């Protein structure tokens, strides 16, 4: 059975924007957000967008390296991250996601630079509310990395350039539909 996509609370949804901060500025993850945010915003086709938090901004989404906090999830293997959503189930502002932490593997091994970007783009998708995986594009289930060329199967379209399937963009549009 498939799990439904999960929208953010109304005020965030209506802003069509998530403010994100990186607390993962080390090793291969250094600067990854500056690279990924423009790519994500381009391929999300204005369904919503990410903005990198300035010094004064409160972030909705935080990027972290797993293992630094005692409650961090464990990540096995080096080719995926983990997204943990904080949800509001009632109250003012309605129901929905109120905050997200993205955890990245501390030591991704044997992973190309493009795979590093892919991991972050994929988790940005989950943080935006996408739940289920797809057969192709950034939200694919199992990405195969062949010397930096990433594809779902041998014959499917290789990334980069990164892409969301049309269906994924439509799901994003539905998740980020203006709320009354
Ligand atoms: Zn995933």
PDB file of C-alpha atoms and ligand atoms in Angstrom:
ATOM      1  CA  UNK A   1       0.000   0.000   0.000  1.00  0.00           C
ATOM      2  CA  UNK A   2       1.296   3.410  -0.834  1.00  0.00           C
ATOM      3  CA  UNK A   3       1.651   6.149   1.702  1.00  0.00           C
ATOM      4  CA  UNK A   4       0.130   9.520   0.856  1.00  0.00           C
ATOM      5  CA  UNK A   5       2.271  12.597   0.269  1.00  0.00           C
ATOM      6  CA  UNK A   6       2.397  14.965   3.203  1.00  0.00           C
ATOM      7  CA  UNK A   7       1.750  18.691   2.991  1.00  0.00           C
ATOM      8  CA  UNK A   8       3.240  21.338   5.255  1.00  0.00           C
ATOM      9  CA  UNK A   9       0.994  23.460   7.464  1.00  0.00           C
ATOM     10  CA  UNK A  10      -1.107  26.068   5.701  1.00  0.00           C
ATOM     11  CA  UNK A  11       1.095  29.122   6.324  1.00  0.00           C
ATOM     12  CA  UNK A  12       4.153  27.413   4.868  1.00  0.00           C
ATOM     13  CA  UNK A  13       2.205  25.879   1.994  1.00  0.00           C
ATOM     14  CA  UNK A  14       0.790  29.259   1.025  1.00  0.00           C
ATOM     15  CA  UNK A  15       4.260  30.806   0.995  1.00  0.00           C
ATOM     16  CA  UNK A  16       5.271  28.118  -1.545  1.00  0.00           C
ATOM     17  CA  UNK A  17       8.734  28.246   0.002  1.00  0.00           C
ATOM     18  CA  UNK A  18      10.883  26.269   2.412  1.00  0.00           C
ATOM     19  CA  UNK A  19      13.762  27.983   4.170  1.00  0.00           C
ATOM     20  CA  UNK A  20      16.688  25.622   4.621  1.00  0.00           C
ATOM     21  CA  UNK A  21      19.910  25.752   6.603  1.00  0.00           C
ATOM     22  CA  UNK A  22      22.916  23.467   6.386  1.00  0.00           C
ATOM     23  CA  UNK A  23      24.570  22.197   9.538  1.00  0.00           C
ATOM     24  CA  UNK A  24      26.425  19.673   7.431  1.00  0.00           C
ATOM     25  CA  UNK A  25      29.301  21.803   6.247  1.00  0.00           C
ATOM     26  CA  UNK A  26      32.032  19.204   6.339  1.00  0.00           C
ATOM     27  CA  UNK A  27      33.726  16.693   4.071  1.00  0.00           C
ATOM     28  CA  UNK A  28      31.886  15.852   0.857  1.00  0.00           C
ATOM     29  CA  UNK A  29      28.810  17.759   2.073  1.00  0.00           C
ATOM     30  CA  UNK A  30      30.546  21.136   2.149  1.00  0.00           C
ATOM     31  CA  UNK A  31      28.681  23.591  -0.069  1.00  0.00           C
ATOM     32  CA  UNK A  32      26.235  20.949  -1.278  1.00  0.00           C
ATOM     33  CA  UNK A  33      23.176  23.053  -0.472  1.00  0.00           C
ATOM     34  CA  UNK A  34      24.411  25.979  -2.582  1.00  0.00           C
ATOM     35  CA  UNK A  35      24.689  23.553  -5.478  1.00  0.00           C
ATOM     36  CA  UNK A  36      21.461  21.649  -4.921  1.00  0.00           C
ATOM     37  CA  UNK A  37      18.980  24.429  -4.189  1.00  0.00           C
ATOM     38  CA  UNK A  38      19.202  26.038  -7.665  1.00  0.00           C
ATOM     39  CA  UNK A  39      18.955  22.598  -9.320  1.00  0.00           C
ATOM     40  CA  UNK A  40      15.936  21.647  -7.199  1.00  0.00           C
ATOM     41  CA  UNK A  41      14.192  24.968  -7.867  1.00  0.00           C
ATOM     42  CA  UNK A  42      14.745  24.587 -11.601  1.00  0.00           C
ATOM     43  CA  UNK A  43      13.390  21.026 -11.853  1.00  0.00           C
ATOM     44  CA  UNK A  44      10.464  21.625  -9.451  1.00  0.00           C
ATOM     45  CA  UNK A  45       9.049  24.012 -12.085  1.00  0.00           C
ATOM     46  CA  UNK A  46       7.728  26.537  -9.516  1.00  0.00           C
ATOM     47  CA  UNK A  47       5.557  23.994  -7.712  1.00  0.00           C
ATOM     48  CA  UNK A  48       7.423  25.364  -4.679  1.00  0.00           C
ATOM     49  CA  UNK A  49      10.968  26.471  -4.015  1.00  0.00           C
ATOM     50  CA  UNK A  50      13.749  26.357  -1.462  1.00  0.00           C
ATOM     51  CA  UNK A  51      15.554  29.380  -0.088  1.00  0.00           C
ATOM     52  CA  UNK A  52      18.849  29.132   1.770  1.00  0.00           C
ATOM     53  CA  UNK A  53      18.423  30.715   5.203  1.00  0.00           C
ATOM     54  CA  UNK A  54      20.205  33.979   5.829  1.00  0.00           C
ATOM     55  CA  UNK A  55      21.714  34.722   9.238  1.00  0.00           C
ATOM     56  CA  UNK A  56      18.432  36.207  10.504  1.00  0.00           C
ATOM     57  CA  UNK A  57      16.109  33.594   9.015  1.00  0.00           C
ATOM     58  CA  UNK A  58      14.388  30.816  10.875  1.00  0.00           C
ATOM     59  CA  UNK A  59      14.769  27.614   8.861  1.00  0.00           C
ATOM     60  CA  UNK A  60      11.952  25.085   8.285  1.00  0.00           C
ATOM     61  CA  UNK A  61      14.403  22.452   7.095  1.00  0.00           C
ATOM     62  CA  UNK A  62      17.848  21.672   8.510  1.00  0.00           C
ATOM     63  CA  UNK A  63      20.502  19.552   6.861  1.00  0.00           C
ATOM     64  CA  UNK A  64      22.612  17.523   9.301  1.00  0.00           C
ATOM     65  CA  UNK A  65      25.217  14.810   9.303  1.00  0.00           C
ATOM     66  CA  UNK A  66      23.866  11.726  11.075  1.00  0.00           C
ATOM     67  CA  UNK A  67      25.626  10.649  14.216  1.00  0.00           C
ATOM     68  CA  UNK A  68      26.319  13.963  15.897  1.00  0.00           C
ATOM     69  CA  UNK A  69      23.165  13.930  18.041  1.00  0.00           C
ATOM     70  CA  UNK A  70      22.081  11.075  20.315  1.00  0.00           C
ATOM     71  CA  UNK A  71      18.629  10.876  18.755  1.00  0.00           C
ATOM     72  CA  UNK A  72      19.913  10.813  15.192  1.00  0.00           C
ATOM     73  CA  UNK A  73      18.645   7.976  13.030  1.00  0.00           C
ATOM     74  CA  UNK A  74      21.134   5.346  11.965  1.00  0.00           C
ATOM     75  CA  UNK A  75      21.986   5.297   8.320  1.00  0.00           C
ATOM     76  CA  UNK A  76      23.333   2.115   6.842  1.00  0.00           C
ATOM     77  CA  UNK A  77      25.194   2.340   3.575  1.00  0.00           C
ATOM     78  CA  UNK A  78      26.352   5.486   1.932  1.00  0.00           C
ATOM     79  CA  UNK A  79      23.932   6.166  -0.883  1.00  0.00           C
ATOM     80  CA  UNK A  80      20.917   7.571   0.880  1.00  0.00           C
ATOM     81  CA  UNK A  81      19.936   9.981   3.596  1.00  0.00           C
ATOM     82  CA  UNK A  82      16.982  10.109   5.925  1.00  0.00           C
ATOM     83  CA  UNK A  83      14.315  12.724   6.374  1.00  0.00           C
ATOM     84  CA  UNK A  84      12.545  13.157   9.697  1.00  0.00           C
ATOM     85  CA  UNK A  85       9.393  15.232   9.697  1.00  0.00           C
ATOM     86  CA  UNK A  86       7.862  17.007  12.657  1.00  0.00           C
ATOM     87  CA  UNK A  87       4.108  17.189  12.318  1.00  0.00           C
ATOM     88  CA  UNK A  88       1.301  19.149  13.837  1.00  0.00           C
ATOM     89  CA  UNK A  89      -1.890  17.130  14.202  1.00  0.00           C
ATOM     90  CA  UNK A  90      -4.231  19.888  15.360  1.00  0.00           C
ATOM     91  CA  UNK A  91      -4.381  23.478  16.512  1.00  0.00           C
ATOM     92  CA  UNK A  92      -3.988  26.841  14.902  1.00  0.00           C
ATOM     93  CA  UNK A  93      -2.534  26.720  11.431  1.00  0.00           C
ATOM     94  CA  UNK A  94      -4.085  23.314  10.860  1.00  0.00           C
ATOM     95  CA  UNK A  95      -2.567  19.958  10.229  1.00  0.00           C
ATOM     96  CA  UNK A  96       0.720  19.326   8.490  1.00  0.00           C
ATOM     97  CA  UNK A  97       4.487  19.267   8.593  1.00  0.00           C
ATOM     98  CA  UNK A  98       6.016  21.999  10.761  1.00  0.00           C
ATOM     99  CA  UNK A  99       9.717  21.140  10.547  1.00  0.00           C
ATOM    100  CA  UNK A 100      12.082  18.710   8.872  1.00  0.00           C
ATOM    101  CA  UNK A 101      15.536  17.405   9.630  1.00  0.00           C
ATOM    102  CA  UNK A 102      17.503  15.790   6.836  1.00  0.00           C
ATOM    103  CA  UNK A 103      20.231  13.403   7.952  1.00  0.00           C
ATOM    104  CA  UNK A 104      23.125  12.609   5.652  1.00  0.00           C
ATOM    105  CA  UNK A 105      25.493   9.657   5.962  1.00  0.00           C
ATOM    106  CA  UNK A 106      28.716  10.721   7.696  1.00  0.00           C
ATOM    107  CA  UNK A 107      30.946   8.665   5.461  1.00  0.00           C
ATOM    108  CA  UNK A 108      29.406   8.001   2.071  1.00  0.00           C
ATOM    109  CA  UNK A 109      31.825   5.542   0.538  1.00  0.00           C
ATOM    110  CA  UNK A 110      32.602   4.989  -3.112  1.00  0.00           C
ATOM    111  CA  UNK A 111      30.162   7.648  -4.106  1.00  0.00           C
ATOM    112  CA  UNK A 112      30.592  10.072  -7.008  1.00  0.00           C
ATOM    113  CA  UNK A 113      30.086  13.831  -6.742  1.00  0.00           C
ATOM    114  CA  UNK A 114      26.864  13.495  -8.735  1.00  0.00           C
ATOM    115  CA  UNK A 115      25.626  10.886  -6.280  1.00  0.00           C
ATOM    116  CA  UNK A 116      26.292  13.349  -3.436  1.00  0.00           C
ATOM    117  CA  UNK A 117      24.062  15.867  -5.222  1.00  0.00           C
ATOM    118  CA  UNK A 118      21.496  13.150  -5.943  1.00  0.00           C
ATOM    119  CA  UNK A 119      21.277  12.159  -2.251  1.00  0.00           C
ATOM    120  CA  UNK A 120      20.566  15.741  -1.197  1.00  0.00           C
ATOM    121  CA  UNK A 121      18.120  16.473  -4.055  1.00  0.00           C
ATOM    122  CA  UNK A 122      16.238  13.273  -3.199  1.00  0.00           C
ATOM    123  CA  UNK A 123      15.937  14.198   0.476  1.00  0.00           C
ATOM    124  CA  UNK A 124      14.869  17.750  -0.436  1.00  0.00           C
ATOM    125  CA  UNK A 125      12.020  16.044  -2.295  1.00  0.00           C
ATOM    126  CA  UNK A 126      10.990  14.080   0.796  1.00  0.00           C
ATOM    127  CA  UNK A 127      11.271  17.229   2.910  1.00  0.00           C
ATOM    128  CA  UNK A 128       8.929  19.000   0.481  1.00  0.00           C
ATOM    129  CA  UNK A 129       6.337  16.306   1.217  1.00  0.00           C
ATOM    130  CA  UNK A 130       6.941  13.637  -1.399  1.00  0.00           C
ATOM    131  CA  UNK A 131       6.508  10.292   0.282  1.00  0.00           C
ATOM    132  CA  UNK A 132       6.668   7.400  -2.163  1.00  0.00           C
ATOM    133  CA  UNK A 133       9.518   6.685  -4.528  1.00  0.00           C
ATOM    134  CA  UNK A 134       9.225   6.627  -8.299  1.00  0.00           C
ATOM    135  CA  UNK A 135      10.615   4.452 -11.060  1.00  0.00           C
ATOM    136  CA  UNK A 136      12.721   7.256 -12.523  1.00  0.00           C
ATOM    137  CA  UNK A 137      14.196  10.690 -11.849  1.00  0.00           C
ATOM    138  CA  UNK A 138      15.437  12.171  -8.578  1.00  0.00           C
ATOM    139  CA  UNK A 139      12.818  10.324  -6.492  1.00  0.00           C
ATOM    140  CA  UNK A 140      13.755   6.877  -7.918  1.00  0.00           C
ATOM    141  CA  UNK A 141      13.931   3.929  -5.551  1.00  0.00           C
ATOM    142  CA  UNK A 142      17.426   2.607  -6.194  1.00  0.00           C
ATOM    143  CA  UNK A 143      19.831   4.873  -8.036  1.00  0.00           C
ATOM    144  CA  UNK A 144      22.666   3.159  -9.860  1.00  0.00           C
ATOM    145  CA  UNK A 145      25.850   5.164 -10.005  1.00  0.00           C
ATOM    146  CA  UNK A 146      28.118   4.349 -12.922  1.00  0.00           C
ATOM    147  CA  UNK A 147      31.110   6.679 -12.851  1.00  0.00           C
ATOM    148  CA  UNK A 148      28.881   9.583 -11.927  1.00  0.00           C
ATOM    149  CA  UNK A 149      26.106   8.724 -14.366  1.00  0.00           C
ATOM    150  CA  UNK A 150      23.013   7.914 -12.356  1.00  0.00           C
ATOM    151  CA  UNK A 151      20.064   5.929 -13.659  1.00  0.00           C
ATOM    152  CA  UNK A 152      17.264   3.701 -12.396  1.00  0.00           C
ATOM    153  CA  UNK A 153      18.004   0.915 -14.888  1.00  0.00           C
ATOM    154  CA  UNK A 154      20.553   0.319 -17.645  1.00  0.00           C
ATOM    155  CA  UNK A 155      18.233   1.700 -20.289  1.00  0.00           C
ATOM    156  CA  UNK A 156      16.633   4.592 -18.426  1.00  0.00           C
ATOM    157  CA  UNK A 157      17.621   8.239 -18.790  1.00  0.00           C
ATOM    158  CA  UNK A 158      20.920   9.107 -17.133  1.00  0.00           C
ATOM    159  CA  UNK A 159      21.426  11.993 -14.721  1.00  0.00           C
ATOM    160  CA  UNK A 160      22.755  14.679 -14.687  1.00  0.00           C
ATOM    161  CA  UNK A 161      20.931  16.677 -15.836  1.00  0.00           C
ATOM    162  CA  UNK A 162      18.751  15.865 -12.853  1.00  0.00           C
ATOM    163  CA  UNK A 163      15.013  15.669 -13.364  1.00  0.00           C
ATOM    164  CA  UNK A 164      11.694  14.925 -11.707  1.00  0.00           C
ATOM    165  CA  UNK A 165       9.205  12.903 -13.711  1.00  0.00           C
ATOM    166  CA  UNK A 166       6.106  14.851 -14.813  1.00  0.00           C
ATOM    167  CA  UNK A 167       4.123  12.814 -12.331  1.00  0.00           C
ATOM    168  CA  UNK A 168       6.431  13.886  -9.497  1.00  0.00           C
ATOM    169  CA  UNK A 169       6.066  17.563 -10.436  1.00  0.00           C
ATOM    170  CA  UNK A 170       2.296  17.116 -10.466  1.00  0.00           C
ATOM    171  CA  UNK A 171       2.442  15.526  -7.016  1.00  0.00           C
ATOM    172  CA  UNK A 172       4.489  18.493  -5.785  1.00  0.00           C
ATOM    173  CA  UNK A 173       1.915  20.886  -7.241  1.00  0.00           C
ATOM    174  CA  UNK A 174      -0.855  19.038  -5.392  1.00  0.00           C
ATOM    175  CA  UNK A 175       1.065  19.039  -2.093  1.00  0.00           C
ATOM    176  CA  UNK A 176       1.772  22.773  -2.450  1.00  0.00           C
ATOM    177  CA  UNK A 177      -1.673  23.833  -3.620  1.00  0.00           C
ATOM    178  CA  UNK A 178      -2.729  27.065  -1.940  1.00  0.00           C
ATOM    179  CA  UNK A 179      -4.754  26.350   1.211  1.00  0.00           C
ATOM    180  CA  UNK A 180      -7.762  28.415   2.289  1.00  0.00           C
TER     181      UNK A 180
HETATM  182 ZN1  LIG B   1      13.784   8.219  -0.436  1.00  0.00          ZN
END
